[in-house]
Every structure is written in C-alpha cells, then in structure tokens.
Amino acid sequence: MLSKETILNRIQILITNHFKTPEDAFKFFDKDGDGKLNKAEIVKLLKEAEITGFIRGMVSSKLIEGYDKDGDDLINWKEFKSAIDEISDESK
C-alpha cells in the first residue's frame, strides 16, 4: 500500500497541475456543492490523483478518519485546507 506521504504528494501534484488554488480543487470535487467532500467525492479526487482503484476506498476512509475533525464523516474546506497545509509543510 502507498504511504501517506506518497498519497498526499500525488494529491498535491494534482492540485498544483490542474487548479489555480486548493480552494478551486475543493470546489471542483465538491460535486453536490454542499461545502463538504463525501467519500464518493474523495474517491474521485483520488482517481484523478492516480491512486489505483484497488486501494482508493481504503485510502478515502483513512483520509476521512485522519482529517475529519468534527466527526461528520465528511471533509469540509477547513479540514481539506489542514491536509493541504500538512502537505506544504512536509515539502519544505
């Protein structure tokens, strides 16, 4: 299985290469426009980040588990930004 760092790095590459800002990426993947990413929306993000289909479901659950601070099983903008900030800190 891919390491957390590898997965976050692939997400960073996706965001950097295809979106002007992390917020643009968040809005793009928030298909229902509710201001939160559900598991299906996170799976689509992971697919675009070239995370293989076999592990996408597990990785999406782990991302929610790791970054969902309010316990609603969704990733809101603040939680998404926290993950992006972690990626940025690790790449320095």
mmCIF file of C-alpha atoms in Angstrom:
data_model
loop_
_atom_site.group_PDB
_atom_site.id
_atom_site.type_symbol
_atom_site.label_atom_id
_atom_site.label_comp_id
_atom_site.label_asym_id
_atom_site.label_seq_id
_atom_site.Cartn_x
_atom_site.Cartn_y
_atom_site.Cartn_z
ATOM 1 C CA MET A 1 0.000 0.000 0.000
ATOM 2 C CA LEU A 2 1.149 3.525 -0.711
ATOM 3 C CA SER A 3 2.464 5.589 2.171
ATOM 4 C CA LYS A 4 0.546 8.574 3.476
ATOM 5 C CA GLU A 5 3.305 10.845 2.172
ATOM 6 C CA THR A 6 3.056 9.368 -1.336
ATOM 7 C CA ILE A 7 -0.715 9.755 -1.399
ATOM 8 C CA LEU A 8 -0.583 13.340 -0.142
ATOM 9 C CA ASN A 9 2.189 14.104 -2.640
ATOM 10 C CA ARG A 10 0.043 12.818 -5.519
ATOM 11 C CA ILE A 11 -2.861 14.965 -4.318
ATOM 12 C CA GLN A 12 -0.541 17.981 -4.186
ATOM 13 C CA ILE A 13 0.675 17.306 -7.743
ATOM 14 C CA LEU A 14 -2.931 17.036 -8.952
ATOM 15 C CA ILE A 15 -3.889 20.325 -7.308
ATOM 16 C CA THR A 16 -0.758 22.142 -8.491
ATOM 17 C CA ASN A 17 -1.025 20.929 -12.086
ATOM 18 C CA HIS A 18 -4.768 21.287 -12.646
ATOM 19 C CA PHE A 19 -6.086 24.042 -10.391
ATOM 20 C CA LYS A 20 -5.177 27.646 -9.640
ATOM 21 C CA THR A 21 -5.727 27.178 -5.906
ATOM 22 C CA PRO A 22 -6.524 24.390 -3.433
ATOM 23 C CA GLU A 23 -9.940 26.030 -2.997
ATOM 24 C CA ASP A 24 -10.618 25.632 -6.731
ATOM 25 C CA ALA A 25 -9.767 21.936 -6.403
ATOM 26 C CA PHE A 26 -12.060 21.570 -3.398
ATOM 27 C CA LYS A 27 -14.943 23.237 -5.247
ATOM 28 C CA PHE A 28 -14.335 21.068 -8.326
ATOM 29 C CA PHE A 29 -14.567 17.819 -6.354
ATOM 30 C CA ASP A 30 -17.491 19.032 -4.207
ATOM 31 C CA LYS A 31 -19.948 17.890 -6.872
ATOM 32 C CA ASP A 32 -23.101 18.465 -4.815
ATOM 33 C CA GLY A 33 -21.918 21.925 -3.703
ATOM 34 C CA ASP A 34 -22.601 21.318 -0.016
ATOM 35 C CA GLY A 35 -19.196 22.610 1.103
ATOM 36 C CA LYS A 36 -18.046 19.133 2.136
ATOM 37 C CA LEU A 37 -16.395 16.194 0.407
ATOM 38 C CA ASN A 38 -18.118 12.871 0.969
ATOM 39 C CA LYS A 39 -16.438 9.521 0.450
ATOM 40 C CA ALA A 40 -17.523 9.263 -3.214
ATOM 41 C CA GLU A 41 -16.156 12.740 -3.947
ATOM 42 C CA ILE A 42 -12.869 11.882 -2.229
ATOM 43 C CA VAL A 43 -12.658 8.665 -4.270
ATOM 44 C CA LYS A 44 -12.986 10.783 -7.450
ATOM 45 C CA LEU A 45 -10.212 13.077 -6.221
ATOM 46 C CA LEU A 46 -8.001 10.049 -5.544
ATOM 47 C CA LYS A 47 -8.758 8.658 -9.002
ATOM 48 C CA GLU A 48 -7.649 11.944 -10.566
ATOM 49 C CA ALA A 49 -4.523 11.823 -8.367
ATOM 50 C CA GLU A 50 -3.751 8.410 -9.926
ATOM 51 C CA ILE A 51 -4.326 6.366 -6.795
ATOM 52 C CA THR A 52 -5.168 2.871 -8.068
ATOM 53 C CA GLY A 53 -8.744 1.640 -7.876
ATOM 54 C CA PHE A 54 -7.904 -1.257 -5.605
ATOM 55 C CA ILE A 55 -6.905 0.953 -2.685
ATOM 56 C CA ARG A 56 -8.990 4.099 -3.355
ATOM 57 C CA GLY A 57 -11.779 3.038 -0.995
ATOM 58 C CA MET A 58 -9.377 2.278 1.863
ATOM 59 C CA VAL A 59 -7.432 5.487 1.311
ATOM 60 C CA SER A 60 -10.589 7.617 1.225
ATOM 61 C CA SER A 61 -11.698 6.106 4.549
ATOM 62 C CA LYS A 62 -8.261 6.754 6.067
ATOM 63 C CA LEU A 63 -8.237 10.351 4.826
ATOM 64 C CA ILE A 64 -11.651 10.963 6.368
ATOM 65 C CA GLU A 65 -10.544 9.256 9.586
ATOM 66 C CA GLY A 66 -7.357 11.347 9.713
ATOM 67 C CA TYR A 67 -8.693 14.782 8.780
ATOM 68 C CA ASP A 68 -12.388 14.789 9.791
ATOM 69 C CA LYS A 69 -12.081 16.848 12.956
ATOM 70 C CA ASP A 70 -15.812 17.416 13.562
ATOM 71 C CA GLY A 71 -16.741 13.727 13.248
ATOM 72 C CA ASP A 72 -19.347 14.030 10.490
ATOM 73 C CA ASP A 73 -17.574 11.554 8.146
ATOM 74 C CA LEU A 74 -17.091 14.372 5.618
ATOM 75 C CA ILE A 75 -14.180 16.670 4.814
ATOM 76 C CA ASN A 76 -15.102 20.355 4.887
ATOM 77 C CA TRP A 77 -12.963 23.169 3.466
ATOM 78 C CA LYS A 78 -11.179 23.808 6.779
ATOM 79 C CA GLU A 79 -10.273 20.112 7.126
ATOM 80 C CA PHE A 80 -9.189 19.937 3.468
ATOM 81 C CA LYS A 81 -7.047 23.034 3.964
ATOM 82 C CA SER A 82 -5.445 21.406 7.007
ATOM 83 C CA ALA A 83 -4.425 18.433 4.844
ATOM 84 C CA ILE A 84 -3.060 20.772 2.149
ATOM 85 C CA ASP A 85 -1.107 22.722 4.762
ATOM 86 C CA GLU A 86 0.370 19.457 6.039
ATOM 87 C CA ILE A 87 1.477 18.599 2.501
ATOM 88 C CA SER A 88 3.049 22.040 2.112
ATOM 89 C CA ASP A 89 4.884 21.770 5.439
ATOM 90 C CA GLU A 90 6.278 18.346 4.538
ATOM 91 C CA SER A 91 7.546 19.518 1.157
ATOM 92 C CA LYS A 92 9.670 22.321 2.627
#
